[in-house]
Amino acid sequence: MGWLITLALTALSFGFLYFSKQCSRQALEICAAALLIGIAGYAWQGSPEMEGNPVSRAIPR
């Protein structure tokens, strides 16, 4: 489910920029590169398939 949300938000972001006609082609390419780097970072660090398991740290005395 995490991937679906990530891809949907990326598509919405890029689609908004593309259809607003406010950005040049170079700006769109830079934005697309930034979005792809963000997706790569999510895949690398996010571990979207793992379940959440919050654990409290033991405080040393």
XYZ file of N, CA and C in Angstrom, residues 17-46:
90
model
N 2.569 20.033 -11.992
C 3.592 20.899 -12.577
C 3.503 20.925 -14.103
N 3.263 19.777 -14.699
C 3.222 19.678 -16.155
C 2.018 20.422 -16.726
N 0.850 20.220 -16.146
C -0.364 20.825 -16.695
C -0.574 22.282 -16.282
N 0.190 22.761 -15.306
C 0.065 24.170 -14.932
C 0.740 25.093 -15.943
N 1.639 24.538 -16.770
C 2.347 25.292 -17.814
C 3.168 26.442 -17.243
N 3.546 26.368 -15.984
C 4.350 27.403 -15.356
C 5.837 27.087 -15.398
N 6.186 25.836 -15.684
C 7.582 25.401 -15.657
C 8.103 25.172 -17.070
N 9.365 25.495 -17.242
C 10.010 25.193 -18.518
C 10.352 23.705 -18.568
N 10.814 23.264 -19.708
C 11.171 21.844 -19.848
C 12.320 21.476 -18.910
N 13.293 22.360 -18.785
C 14.419 22.087 -17.887
C 13.951 21.978 -16.443
N 13.046 22.845 -16.041
C 12.526 22.791 -14.676
C 11.754 21.491 -14.447
N 10.992 21.044 -15.445
C 10.268 19.777 -15.320
C 11.229 18.598 -15.202
N 12.324 18.645 -15.954
C 13.310 17.567 -15.866
C 13.967 17.525 -14.494
N 14.268 18.697 -13.937
C 14.862 18.754 -12.609
C 13.869 18.247 -11.559
N 12.610 18.645 -11.689
C 11.582 18.182 -10.750
C 11.381 16.669 -10.856
N 11.391 16.151 -12.078
C 11.245 14.710 -12.267
C 12.429 13.966 -11.649
N 13.627 14.496 -11.822
C 14.807 13.874 -11.215
C 14.710 13.893 -9.697
N 14.258 15.007 -9.131
C 14.115 15.099 -7.678
C 13.070 14.108 -7.162
N 11.960 13.972 -7.875
C 10.931 13.011 -7.470
C 11.455 11.579 -7.540
N 12.222 11.262 -8.586
C 12.778 9.918 -8.706
C 13.819 9.639 -7.628
N 14.606 10.636 -7.271
C 15.560 10.461 -6.170
C 14.811 10.239 -4.858
N 13.701 10.948 -4.683
C 12.876 10.735 -3.488
C 12.303 9.332 -3.428
N 11.847 8.810 -4.560
C 11.326 7.442 -4.602
C 12.438 6.443 -4.305
N 13.632 6.692 -4.855
C 14.765 5.797 -4.591
C 15.133 5.816 -3.111
N 15.112 6.979 -2.494
C 15.389 7.071 -1.068
C 14.344 6.354 -0.240
N 13.098 6.439 -0.642
C 12.029 5.724 0.056
C 12.222 4.211 -0.066
N 12.604 3.776 -1.252
C 12.825 2.338 -1.448
C 14.024 1.858 -0.652
N 15.037 2.695 -0.537
C 16.261 2.293 0.135
C 16.104 2.316 1.652
N 15.529 3.385 2.191
C 15.452 3.561 3.635
C 14.071 3.289 4.224
N 13.029 3.409 3.415
C 11.680 3.359 3.946
C 11.203 1.986 4.349
